[in-house]
Structures are given as C-alpha cells and as structure tokens.
Short mmCIF file of C-alpha atoms in Angstrom, two decimals:
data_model
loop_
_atom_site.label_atom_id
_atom_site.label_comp_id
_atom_site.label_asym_id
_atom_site.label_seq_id
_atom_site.Cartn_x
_atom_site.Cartn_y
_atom_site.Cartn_z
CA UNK A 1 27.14 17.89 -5.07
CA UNK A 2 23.81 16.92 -3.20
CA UNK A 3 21.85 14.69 -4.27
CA UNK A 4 18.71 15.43 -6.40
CA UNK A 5 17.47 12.12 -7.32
CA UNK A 6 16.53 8.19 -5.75
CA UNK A 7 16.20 5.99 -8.48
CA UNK A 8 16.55 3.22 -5.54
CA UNK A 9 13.63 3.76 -3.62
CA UNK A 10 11.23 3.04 -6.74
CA UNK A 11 9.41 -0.08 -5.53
CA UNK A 12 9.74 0.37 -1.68
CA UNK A 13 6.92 1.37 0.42
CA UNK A 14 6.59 5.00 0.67
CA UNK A 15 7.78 5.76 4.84
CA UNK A 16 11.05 3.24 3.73
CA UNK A 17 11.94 5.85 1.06
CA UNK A 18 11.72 8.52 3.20
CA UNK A 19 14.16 7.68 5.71
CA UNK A 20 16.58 6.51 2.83
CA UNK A 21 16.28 10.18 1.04
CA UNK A 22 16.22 12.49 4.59
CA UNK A 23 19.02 10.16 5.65
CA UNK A 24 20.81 11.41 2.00
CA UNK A 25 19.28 14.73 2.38
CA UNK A 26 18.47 15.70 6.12
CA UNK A 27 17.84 18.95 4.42
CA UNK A 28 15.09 17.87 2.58
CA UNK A 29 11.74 18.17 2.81
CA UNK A 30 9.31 14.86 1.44
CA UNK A 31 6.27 15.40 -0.23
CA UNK A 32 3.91 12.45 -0.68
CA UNK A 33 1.79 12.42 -3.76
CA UNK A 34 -0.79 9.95 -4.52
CA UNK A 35 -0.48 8.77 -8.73
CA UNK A 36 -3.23 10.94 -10.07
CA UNK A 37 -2.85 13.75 -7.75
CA UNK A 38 -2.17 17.31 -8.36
CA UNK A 39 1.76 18.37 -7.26
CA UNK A 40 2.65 21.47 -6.03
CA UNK A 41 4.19 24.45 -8.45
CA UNK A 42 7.46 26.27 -8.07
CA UNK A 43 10.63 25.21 -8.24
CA UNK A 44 11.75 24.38 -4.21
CA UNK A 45 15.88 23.19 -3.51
CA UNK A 46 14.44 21.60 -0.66
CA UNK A 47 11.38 19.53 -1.53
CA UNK A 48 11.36 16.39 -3.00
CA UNK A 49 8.46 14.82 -4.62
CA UNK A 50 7.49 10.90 -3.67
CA UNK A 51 4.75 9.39 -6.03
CA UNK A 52 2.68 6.11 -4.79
CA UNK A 53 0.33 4.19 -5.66
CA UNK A 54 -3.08 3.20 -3.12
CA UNK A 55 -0.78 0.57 -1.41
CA UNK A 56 1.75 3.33 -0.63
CA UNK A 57 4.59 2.19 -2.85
CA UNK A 58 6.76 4.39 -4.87
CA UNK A 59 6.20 4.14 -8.42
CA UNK A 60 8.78 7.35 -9.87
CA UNK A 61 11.66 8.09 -9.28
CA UNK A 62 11.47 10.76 -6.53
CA UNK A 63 12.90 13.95 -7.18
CA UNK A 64 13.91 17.80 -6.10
CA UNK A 65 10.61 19.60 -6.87
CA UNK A 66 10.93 21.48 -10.37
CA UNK A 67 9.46 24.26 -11.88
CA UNK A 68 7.65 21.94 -14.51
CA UNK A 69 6.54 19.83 -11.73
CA UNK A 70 2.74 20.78 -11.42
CA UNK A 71 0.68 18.94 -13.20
CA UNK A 72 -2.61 16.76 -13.03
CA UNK A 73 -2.10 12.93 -13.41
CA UNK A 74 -4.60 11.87 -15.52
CA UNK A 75 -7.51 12.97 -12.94
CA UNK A 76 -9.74 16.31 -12.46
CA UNK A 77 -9.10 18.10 -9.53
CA UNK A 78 -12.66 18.17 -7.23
CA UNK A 79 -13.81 21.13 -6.23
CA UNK A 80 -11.82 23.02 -8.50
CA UNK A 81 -12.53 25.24 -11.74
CA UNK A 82 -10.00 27.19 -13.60
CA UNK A 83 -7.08 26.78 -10.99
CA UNK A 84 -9.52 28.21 -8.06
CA UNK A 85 -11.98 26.46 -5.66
CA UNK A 86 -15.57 26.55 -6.51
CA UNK A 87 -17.85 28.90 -4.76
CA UNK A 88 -19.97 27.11 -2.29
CA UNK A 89 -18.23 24.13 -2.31
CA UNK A 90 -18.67 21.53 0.52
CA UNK A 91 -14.89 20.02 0.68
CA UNK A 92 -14.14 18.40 3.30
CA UNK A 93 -11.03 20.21 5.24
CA UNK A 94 -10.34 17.89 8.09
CA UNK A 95 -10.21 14.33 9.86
CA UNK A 96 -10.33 13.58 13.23
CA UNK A 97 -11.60 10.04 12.71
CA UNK A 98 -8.21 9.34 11.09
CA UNK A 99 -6.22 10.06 14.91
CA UNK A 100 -4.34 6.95 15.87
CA UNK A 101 -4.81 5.32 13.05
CA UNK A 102 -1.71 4.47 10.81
CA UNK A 103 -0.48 6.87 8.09
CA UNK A 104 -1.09 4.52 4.99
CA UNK A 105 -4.53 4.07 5.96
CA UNK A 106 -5.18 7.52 7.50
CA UNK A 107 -4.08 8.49 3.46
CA UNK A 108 -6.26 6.25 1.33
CA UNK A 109 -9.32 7.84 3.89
CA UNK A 110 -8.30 11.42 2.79
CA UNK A 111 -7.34 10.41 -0.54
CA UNK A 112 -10.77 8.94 -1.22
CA UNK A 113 -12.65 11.89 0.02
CA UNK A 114 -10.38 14.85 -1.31
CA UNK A 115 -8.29 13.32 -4.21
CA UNK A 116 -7.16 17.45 -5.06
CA UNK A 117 -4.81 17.43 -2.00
CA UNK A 118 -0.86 16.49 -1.57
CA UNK A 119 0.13 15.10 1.44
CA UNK A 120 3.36 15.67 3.44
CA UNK A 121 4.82 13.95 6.79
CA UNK A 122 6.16 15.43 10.01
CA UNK A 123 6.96 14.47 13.05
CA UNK A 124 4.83 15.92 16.22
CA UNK A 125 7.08 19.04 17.04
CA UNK A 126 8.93 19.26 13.92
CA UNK A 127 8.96 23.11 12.06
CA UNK A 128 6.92 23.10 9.31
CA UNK A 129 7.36 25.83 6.56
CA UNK A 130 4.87 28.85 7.20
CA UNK A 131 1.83 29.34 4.86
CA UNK A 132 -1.27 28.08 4.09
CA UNK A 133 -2.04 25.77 0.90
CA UNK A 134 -6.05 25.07 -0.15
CA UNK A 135 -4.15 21.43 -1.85
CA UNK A 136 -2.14 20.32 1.24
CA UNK A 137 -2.72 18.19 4.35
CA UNK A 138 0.12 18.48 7.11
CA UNK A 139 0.13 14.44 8.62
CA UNK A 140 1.76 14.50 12.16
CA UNK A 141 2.98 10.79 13.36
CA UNK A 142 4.17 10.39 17.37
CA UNK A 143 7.76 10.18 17.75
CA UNK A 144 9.28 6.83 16.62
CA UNK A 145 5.42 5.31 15.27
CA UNK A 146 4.07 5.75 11.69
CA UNK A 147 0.42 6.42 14.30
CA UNK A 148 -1.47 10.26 12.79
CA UNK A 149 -1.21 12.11 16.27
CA UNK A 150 -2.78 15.36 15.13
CA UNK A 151 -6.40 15.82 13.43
CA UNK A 152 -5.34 16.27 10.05
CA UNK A 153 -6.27 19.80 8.60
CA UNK A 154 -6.57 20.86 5.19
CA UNK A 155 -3.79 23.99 4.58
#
C-alpha cells in the first residue's frame, strides 16, 4: 500500500519535507500551502498537501489531497466574492522581482501581496499538469538550488 500520510515531516522546514515524501512517493505531486490559505478542491491520488507557517515550516501533517480538503483557514480570500474573482479587480498575477531570489523568501513576497493563491514547486524542465488555476503560482527552482529561475505567474 502507498503511502498517504507524513506524520514525520511536521516540524521540518517545508523543501526538507518534500524530498522525504517524493523520495516515499516519487509519484507524488507537493503542494505548498501557506496556514490561512485557500487549498485546492477535488479529490487528486497524486497530490499531497504541505501546510507552513511564514518561516516555511510544516505545521500538519501532510496528506493525499481529499475531497473535503478545500477550505479557507481562518482568512478571506482577496479579490474574491462568492467563489469567483471580482470584476475589475487589480490582483497582482506575476513577479519578476522575485527571480534569483530563494524560494522561502520569493513565497512570503507573493504571499503578502496575493494571500488567495497556493503555491507548488518544480524543477526548471519538469512536466507540470496541464490547466490553468486563477489560485495557483507554478515556482520553478534551477536544478540542484532552492534559487526561483522562472518569473513566477499566476495560473
């Protein structure tokens, strides 16, 4: 049976988790999630979620994604009303300042502007799943650094 769960990595900081849970599951896709962000809906075999706090540590147990994972953590999503993005709105949707810098840092920057979106964390030249997502930034890291290497896009 795979494994679903990493009651372990609680307490580590976030980018040691995820090489303990793809090097469980290389299957596996990780989700970061700052605490009081919006997480994804739908039940996925192949995500699991990773909750931090603003110092990047993981403070729940990560998980496979379930279906009664989407929820609000105790904060309003900006820009949003009833489920849908506000007419008009002037969201910020990307951040090329952020190139070079670290990933932790390159977060709390996004975070702090855009607080509705989920991060997740790929390699340059890794596949990504198709689609677009109005709540998701894509960070790309250089081979073998934790250094953003791509402008980081909202979708």
């Amino acid at each position: 049976m795979a494994k679903t769960s990493w009651p372990e990595v609680v307490g580590w900081p976030e980018l040691n988790a995820y090489d303990q849970i793809t090097l469980d599951r290389p299957d596996v896709s990780v989700g970061f999630y700052m605490k009081g962000s919006p997480l994804p809906s739908g039940y996925d075999p192949k995500r699991v979620v990773l909750i931090v706090n603003a110092s990047g540590v993981v403070i729940e147990t990560p998980v496979i994604a379930r279906a009664d994972t989407r929820r609000v953590m105790g904060r309003a999503m900006a820009g949003v009303v009833n489920g849908a993005t506000a007419a008009g709105d002037d969201l910020k949707s990307s951040w090329p300042e952020v190139v070079g810098w670290d990933v932790i840092p390159a977060g709390v920057k996004i975070y702090t502007e855009r607080p509705d979106v989920v991060f997740e964390i790929h390699t340059v030249g890794d596949s990504v799943a198709p689609g677009h997502d109005d709540h998701r930034v894509r960070l790309f890291v250089a081979a073998g650094t934790t250094n953003i290497a791509q402008t980081p896009v909202v979708g």
